[in-house]
mmCIF file of C-alpha atoms in Angstrom:
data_model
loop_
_atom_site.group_PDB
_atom_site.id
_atom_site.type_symbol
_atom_site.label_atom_id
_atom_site.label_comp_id
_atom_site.label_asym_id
_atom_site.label_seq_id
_atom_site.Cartn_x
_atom_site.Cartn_y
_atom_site.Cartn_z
ATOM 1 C CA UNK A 1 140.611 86.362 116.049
ATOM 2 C CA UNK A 2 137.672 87.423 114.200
ATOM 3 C CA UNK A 3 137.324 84.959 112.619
ATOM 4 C CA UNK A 4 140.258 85.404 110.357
ATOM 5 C CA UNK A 5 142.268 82.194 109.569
ATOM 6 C CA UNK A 6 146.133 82.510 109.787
ATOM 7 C CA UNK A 7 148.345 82.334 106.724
ATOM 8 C CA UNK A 8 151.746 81.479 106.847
ATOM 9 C CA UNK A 9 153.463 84.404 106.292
ATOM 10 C CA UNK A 10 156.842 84.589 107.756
ATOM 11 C CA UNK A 11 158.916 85.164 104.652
ATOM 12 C CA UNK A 12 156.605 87.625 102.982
ATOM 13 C CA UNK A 13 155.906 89.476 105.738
ATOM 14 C CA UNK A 14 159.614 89.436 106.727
ATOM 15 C CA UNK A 15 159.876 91.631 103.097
ATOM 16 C CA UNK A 16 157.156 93.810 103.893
ATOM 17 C CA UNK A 17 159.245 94.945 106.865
ATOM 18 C CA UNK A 18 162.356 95.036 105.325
ATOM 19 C CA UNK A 19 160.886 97.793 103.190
ATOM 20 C CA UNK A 20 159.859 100.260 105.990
ATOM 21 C CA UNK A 21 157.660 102.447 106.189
ATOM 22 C CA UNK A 22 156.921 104.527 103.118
ATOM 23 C CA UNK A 23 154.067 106.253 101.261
ATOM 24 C CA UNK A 24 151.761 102.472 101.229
ATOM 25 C CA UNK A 25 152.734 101.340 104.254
ATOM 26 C CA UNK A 26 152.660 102.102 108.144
ATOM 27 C CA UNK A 27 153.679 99.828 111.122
ATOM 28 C CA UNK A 28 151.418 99.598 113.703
ATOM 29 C CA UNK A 29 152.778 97.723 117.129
ATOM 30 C CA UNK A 30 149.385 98.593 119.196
ATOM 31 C CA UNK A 31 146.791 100.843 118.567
ATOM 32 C CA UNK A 32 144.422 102.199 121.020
ATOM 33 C CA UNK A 33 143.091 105.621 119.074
ATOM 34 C CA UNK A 34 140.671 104.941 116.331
ATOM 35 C CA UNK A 35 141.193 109.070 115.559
ATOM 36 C CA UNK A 36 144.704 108.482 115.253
ATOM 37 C CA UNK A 37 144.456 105.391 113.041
ATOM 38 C CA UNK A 38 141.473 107.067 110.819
ATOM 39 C CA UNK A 39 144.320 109.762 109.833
ATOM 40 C CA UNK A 40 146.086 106.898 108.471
ATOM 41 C CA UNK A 41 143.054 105.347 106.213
ATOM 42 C CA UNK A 42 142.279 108.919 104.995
ATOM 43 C CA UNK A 43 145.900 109.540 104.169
ATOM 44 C CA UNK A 44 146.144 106.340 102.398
ATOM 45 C CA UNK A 45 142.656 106.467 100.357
ATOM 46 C CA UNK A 46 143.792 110.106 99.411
ATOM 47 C CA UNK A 47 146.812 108.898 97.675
ATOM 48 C CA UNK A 48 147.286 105.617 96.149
ATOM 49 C CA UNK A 49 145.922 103.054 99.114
ATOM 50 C CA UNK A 50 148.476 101.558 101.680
ATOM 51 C CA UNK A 51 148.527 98.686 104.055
ATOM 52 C CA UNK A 52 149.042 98.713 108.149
ATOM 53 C CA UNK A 53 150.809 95.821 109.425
ATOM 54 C CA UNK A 54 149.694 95.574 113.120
ATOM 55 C CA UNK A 55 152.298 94.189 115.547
ATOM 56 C CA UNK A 56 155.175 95.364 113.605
ATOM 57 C CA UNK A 57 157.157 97.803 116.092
ATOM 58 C CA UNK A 58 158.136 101.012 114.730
ATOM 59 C CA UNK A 59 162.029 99.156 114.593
ATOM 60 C CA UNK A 60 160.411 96.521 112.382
ATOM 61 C CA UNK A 61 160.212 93.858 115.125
ATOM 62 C CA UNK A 62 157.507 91.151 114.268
ATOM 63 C CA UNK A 63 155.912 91.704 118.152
ATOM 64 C CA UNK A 64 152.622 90.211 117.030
ATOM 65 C CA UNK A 65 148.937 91.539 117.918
ATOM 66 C CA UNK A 66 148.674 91.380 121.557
ATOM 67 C CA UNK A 67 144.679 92.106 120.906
ATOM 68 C CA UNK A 68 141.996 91.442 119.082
ATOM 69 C CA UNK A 69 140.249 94.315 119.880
ATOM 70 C CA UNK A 70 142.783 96.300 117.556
ATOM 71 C CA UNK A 71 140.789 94.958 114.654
ATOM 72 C CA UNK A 72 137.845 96.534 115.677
ATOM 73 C CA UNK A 73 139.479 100.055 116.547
ATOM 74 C CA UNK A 74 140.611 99.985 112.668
ATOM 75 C CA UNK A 75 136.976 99.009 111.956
ATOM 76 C CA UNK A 76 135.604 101.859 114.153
ATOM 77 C CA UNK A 77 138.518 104.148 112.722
ATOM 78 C CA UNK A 78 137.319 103.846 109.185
ATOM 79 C CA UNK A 79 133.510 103.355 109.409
ATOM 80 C CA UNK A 80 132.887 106.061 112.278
ATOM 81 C CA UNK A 81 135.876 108.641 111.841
ATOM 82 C CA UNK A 82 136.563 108.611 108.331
ATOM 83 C CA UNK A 83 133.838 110.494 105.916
ATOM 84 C CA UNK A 84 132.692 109.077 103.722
ATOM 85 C CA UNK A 85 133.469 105.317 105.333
ATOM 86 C CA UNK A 86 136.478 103.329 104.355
ATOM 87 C CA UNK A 87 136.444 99.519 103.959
ATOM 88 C CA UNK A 88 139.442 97.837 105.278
ATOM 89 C CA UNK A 89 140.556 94.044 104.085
ATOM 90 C CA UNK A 90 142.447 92.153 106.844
ATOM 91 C CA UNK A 91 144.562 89.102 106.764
ATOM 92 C CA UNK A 92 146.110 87.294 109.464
ATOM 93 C CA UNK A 93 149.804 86.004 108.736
ATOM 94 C CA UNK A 94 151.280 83.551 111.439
ATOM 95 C CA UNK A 95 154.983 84.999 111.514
ATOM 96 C CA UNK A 96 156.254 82.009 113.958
ATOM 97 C CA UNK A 97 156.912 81.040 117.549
ATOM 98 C CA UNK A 98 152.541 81.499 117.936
ATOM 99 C CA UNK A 99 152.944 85.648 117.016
ATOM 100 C CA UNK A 100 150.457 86.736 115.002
ATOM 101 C CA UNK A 101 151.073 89.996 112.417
ATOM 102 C CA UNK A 102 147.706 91.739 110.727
ATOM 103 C CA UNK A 103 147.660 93.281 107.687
ATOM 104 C CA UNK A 104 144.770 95.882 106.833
ATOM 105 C CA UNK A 105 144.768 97.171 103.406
ATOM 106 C CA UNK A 106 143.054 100.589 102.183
ATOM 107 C CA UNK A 107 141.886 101.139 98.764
ATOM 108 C CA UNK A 108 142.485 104.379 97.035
ATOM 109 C CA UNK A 109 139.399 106.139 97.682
ATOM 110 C CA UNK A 110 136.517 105.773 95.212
ATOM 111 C CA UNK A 111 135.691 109.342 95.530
ATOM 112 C CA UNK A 112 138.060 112.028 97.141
ATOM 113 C CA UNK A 113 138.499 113.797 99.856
ATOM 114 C CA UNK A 114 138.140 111.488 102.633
ATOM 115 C CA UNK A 115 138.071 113.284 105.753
ATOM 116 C CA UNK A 116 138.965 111.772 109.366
ATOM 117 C CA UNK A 117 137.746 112.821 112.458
ATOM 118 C CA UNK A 118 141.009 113.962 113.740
ATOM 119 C CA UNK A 119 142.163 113.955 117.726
ATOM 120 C CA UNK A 120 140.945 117.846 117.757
ATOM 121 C CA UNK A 121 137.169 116.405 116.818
ATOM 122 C CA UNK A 122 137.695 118.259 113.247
ATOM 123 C CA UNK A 123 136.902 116.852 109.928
ATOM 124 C CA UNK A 124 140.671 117.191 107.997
ATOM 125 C CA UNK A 125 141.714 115.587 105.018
ATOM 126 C CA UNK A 126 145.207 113.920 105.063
ATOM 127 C CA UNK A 127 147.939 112.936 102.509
ATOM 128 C CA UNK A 128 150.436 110.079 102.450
ATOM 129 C CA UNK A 129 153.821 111.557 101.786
ATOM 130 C CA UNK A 130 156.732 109.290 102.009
ATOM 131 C CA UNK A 131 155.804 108.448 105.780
ATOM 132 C CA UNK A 132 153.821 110.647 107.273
ATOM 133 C CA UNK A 133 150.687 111.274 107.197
ATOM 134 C CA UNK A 134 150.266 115.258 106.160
ATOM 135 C CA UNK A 135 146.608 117.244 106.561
ATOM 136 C CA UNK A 136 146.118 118.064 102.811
ATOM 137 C CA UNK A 137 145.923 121.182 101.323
ATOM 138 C CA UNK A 138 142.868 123.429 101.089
ATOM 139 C CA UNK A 139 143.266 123.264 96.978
ATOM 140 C CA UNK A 140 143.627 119.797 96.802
ATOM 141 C CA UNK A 141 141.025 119.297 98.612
ATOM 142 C CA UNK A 142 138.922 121.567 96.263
ATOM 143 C CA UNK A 143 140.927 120.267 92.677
ATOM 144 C CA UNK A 144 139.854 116.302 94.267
ATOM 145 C CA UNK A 145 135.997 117.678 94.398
ATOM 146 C CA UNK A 146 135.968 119.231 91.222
ATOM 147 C CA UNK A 147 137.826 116.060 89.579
ATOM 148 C CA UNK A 148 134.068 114.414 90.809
ATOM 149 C CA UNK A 149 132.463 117.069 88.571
ATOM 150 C CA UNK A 150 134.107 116.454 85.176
ATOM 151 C CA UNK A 151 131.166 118.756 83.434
ATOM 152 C CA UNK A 152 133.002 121.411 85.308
ATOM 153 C CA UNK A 153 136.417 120.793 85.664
ATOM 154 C CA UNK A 154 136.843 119.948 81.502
ATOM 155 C CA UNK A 155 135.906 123.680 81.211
ATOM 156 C CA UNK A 156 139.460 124.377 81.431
ATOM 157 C CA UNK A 157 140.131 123.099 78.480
ATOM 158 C CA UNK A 158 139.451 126.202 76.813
ATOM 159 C CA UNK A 159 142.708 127.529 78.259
ATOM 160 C CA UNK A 160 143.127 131.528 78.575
ATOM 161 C CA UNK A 161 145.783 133.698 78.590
ATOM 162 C CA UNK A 162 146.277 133.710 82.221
ATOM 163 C CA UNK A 163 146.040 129.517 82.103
ATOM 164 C CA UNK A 164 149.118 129.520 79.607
ATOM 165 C CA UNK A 165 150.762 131.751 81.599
ATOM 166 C CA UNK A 166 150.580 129.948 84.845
ATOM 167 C CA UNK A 167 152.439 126.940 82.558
ATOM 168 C CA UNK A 168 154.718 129.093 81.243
ATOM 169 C CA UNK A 169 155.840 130.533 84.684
ATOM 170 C CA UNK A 170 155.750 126.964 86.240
ATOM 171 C CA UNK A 171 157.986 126.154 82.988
ATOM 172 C CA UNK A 172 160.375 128.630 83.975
ATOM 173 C CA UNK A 173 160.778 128.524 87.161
ATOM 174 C CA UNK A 174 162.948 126.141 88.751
ATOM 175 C CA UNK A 175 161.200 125.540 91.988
ATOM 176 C CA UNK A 176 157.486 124.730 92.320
ATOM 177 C CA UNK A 177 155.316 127.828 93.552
ATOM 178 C CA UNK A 178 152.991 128.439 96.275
ATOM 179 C CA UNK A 179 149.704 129.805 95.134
ATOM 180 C CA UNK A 180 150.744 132.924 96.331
ATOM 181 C CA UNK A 181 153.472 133.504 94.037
ATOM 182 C CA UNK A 182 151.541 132.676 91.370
ATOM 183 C CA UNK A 183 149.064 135.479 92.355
ATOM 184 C CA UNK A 184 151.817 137.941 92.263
ATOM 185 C CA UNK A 185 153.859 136.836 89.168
ATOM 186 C CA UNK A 186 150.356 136.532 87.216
ATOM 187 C CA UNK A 187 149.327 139.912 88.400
ATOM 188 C CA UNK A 188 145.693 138.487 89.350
ATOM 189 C CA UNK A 189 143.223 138.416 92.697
ATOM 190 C CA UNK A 190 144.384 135.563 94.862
ATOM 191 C CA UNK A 191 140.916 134.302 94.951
ATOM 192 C CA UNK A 192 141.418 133.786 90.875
ATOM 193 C CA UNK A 193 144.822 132.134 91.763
ATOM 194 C CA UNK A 194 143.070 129.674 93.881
ATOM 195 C CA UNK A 195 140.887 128.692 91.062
ATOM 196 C CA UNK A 196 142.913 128.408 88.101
ATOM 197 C CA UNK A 197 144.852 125.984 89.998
ATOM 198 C CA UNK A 198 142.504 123.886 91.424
ATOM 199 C CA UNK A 199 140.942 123.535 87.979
ATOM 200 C CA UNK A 200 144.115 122.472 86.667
ATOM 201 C CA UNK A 201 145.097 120.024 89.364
ATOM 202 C CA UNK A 202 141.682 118.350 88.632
ATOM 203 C CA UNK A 203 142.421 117.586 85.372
ATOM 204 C CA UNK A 204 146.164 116.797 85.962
ATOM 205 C CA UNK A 205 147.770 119.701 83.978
ATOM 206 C CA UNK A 206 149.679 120.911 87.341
ATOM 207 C CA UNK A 207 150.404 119.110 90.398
ATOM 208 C CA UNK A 208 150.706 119.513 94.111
ATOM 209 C CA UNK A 209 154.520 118.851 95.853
ATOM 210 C CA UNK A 210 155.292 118.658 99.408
ATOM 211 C CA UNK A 211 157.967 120.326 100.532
ATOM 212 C CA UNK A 212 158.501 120.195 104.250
ATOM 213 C CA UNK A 213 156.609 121.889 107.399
ATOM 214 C CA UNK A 214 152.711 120.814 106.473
ATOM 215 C CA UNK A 215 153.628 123.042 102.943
ATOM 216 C CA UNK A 216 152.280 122.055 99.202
ATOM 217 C CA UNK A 217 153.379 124.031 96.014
ATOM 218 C CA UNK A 218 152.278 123.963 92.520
ATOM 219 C CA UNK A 219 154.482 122.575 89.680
ATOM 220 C CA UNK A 220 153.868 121.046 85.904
ATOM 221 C CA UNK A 221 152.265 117.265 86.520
ATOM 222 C CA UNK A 222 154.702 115.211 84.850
#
């Protein structure tokens, strides 16, 4: 199978499962979309790296690979549909009774965003959140590229009036704050809301929190 020699594995992979799926890890029985899967690798190099374990069912039932070939969708997943290209690290683990289980590991991305190619042939960035897999949003995207330009992000350093007073709000408040809010309460353009947070996100003064239905708000990084 690719050349990959089988560990023995049983116990430890026996933990992995008994863990379920959270915000490193994803079960994987079959897989037949390299789109699909490349949502996975993005979500996982945008946050803090994860592992698939292929031929786990979704009920954590050690089914085994049924097919090579699902090595090379990953492959394809994260070398043709993710931008820029992922590497992936697998390792066979013989789990008994001949049943193979794979596990491909992501890094955390080198340089974010990583976009996939996603099933409606558009470049999205996703983020790992608990267990799902969640398209990112637009200002993280744009606080991750700035964090690549530290000559511009550190700007921020030199913190305004309206920079203290986005802390001060999130300080107060006891729920975080969509960017709109922050608009409002601040009394500035939207556009200028957009920015001040990004900045700080890049720099890790504030913070982006999911809170249900594809939504991010803004609160104090801890």
């Amino acid at each position: 199978m690719k050349d990959l020699s089988r560990l023995k594995g049983k116990y430890y992979i026996e933990d992995l499962v008994a863990q379920g799926e959270h915000e490193s890890q994803d079960f994987k029985f079959m897989i037949s979309d390299a789109r699909k899967i490349a949502r996975s690798i993005s979500a996982f190099a945008n946050h803090g790296g994860g592992r698939l374990l292929i031929g786990v069912k979704d009920n954590g039932v050690l089914a085994g690979v049924r097919n090579e070939e699902d090595i090379y969708v990953v492959e394809q997943a994260a070398e043709r549909y993710c931008n820029p290209p992922q590497h992936v690290e697998f390792t066979a683990f013989n789990v008994g009774a001949g049943t193979t289980v794979i596990r491909a590991e992501i890094a955390k991305a080198v340089r974010r965003p990583v976009f996939a190619n996603d099933t409606d042939r558009r470049w999205k960035a996703f983020y790992r959140v608990a267990d799902e897999n969640i398209v990112a949003h637009p200002l993280m995207i744009k606080a991750w590229q700035l964090a690549e330009a530290p000559d511009e992000a550190s700007a921020l350093f030199a913190m305004s009036h309206i920079e203290s007073g986005l802390l001060d709000l999130l300080e107060q408040s006891q729920q975080p704050l969509s960017a709109r809010d922050i608009a409002l309460q601040l009394h500035i353009p939207a556009r200028s809301a957009d920015d001040i947070i990004a900045k700080m996100a890049a720099v890790g003064i504030v913070e982006f929190r999911y809170t249900g239905n594809g939504e991010f708000k803004i609160t104090r990084a801890e």
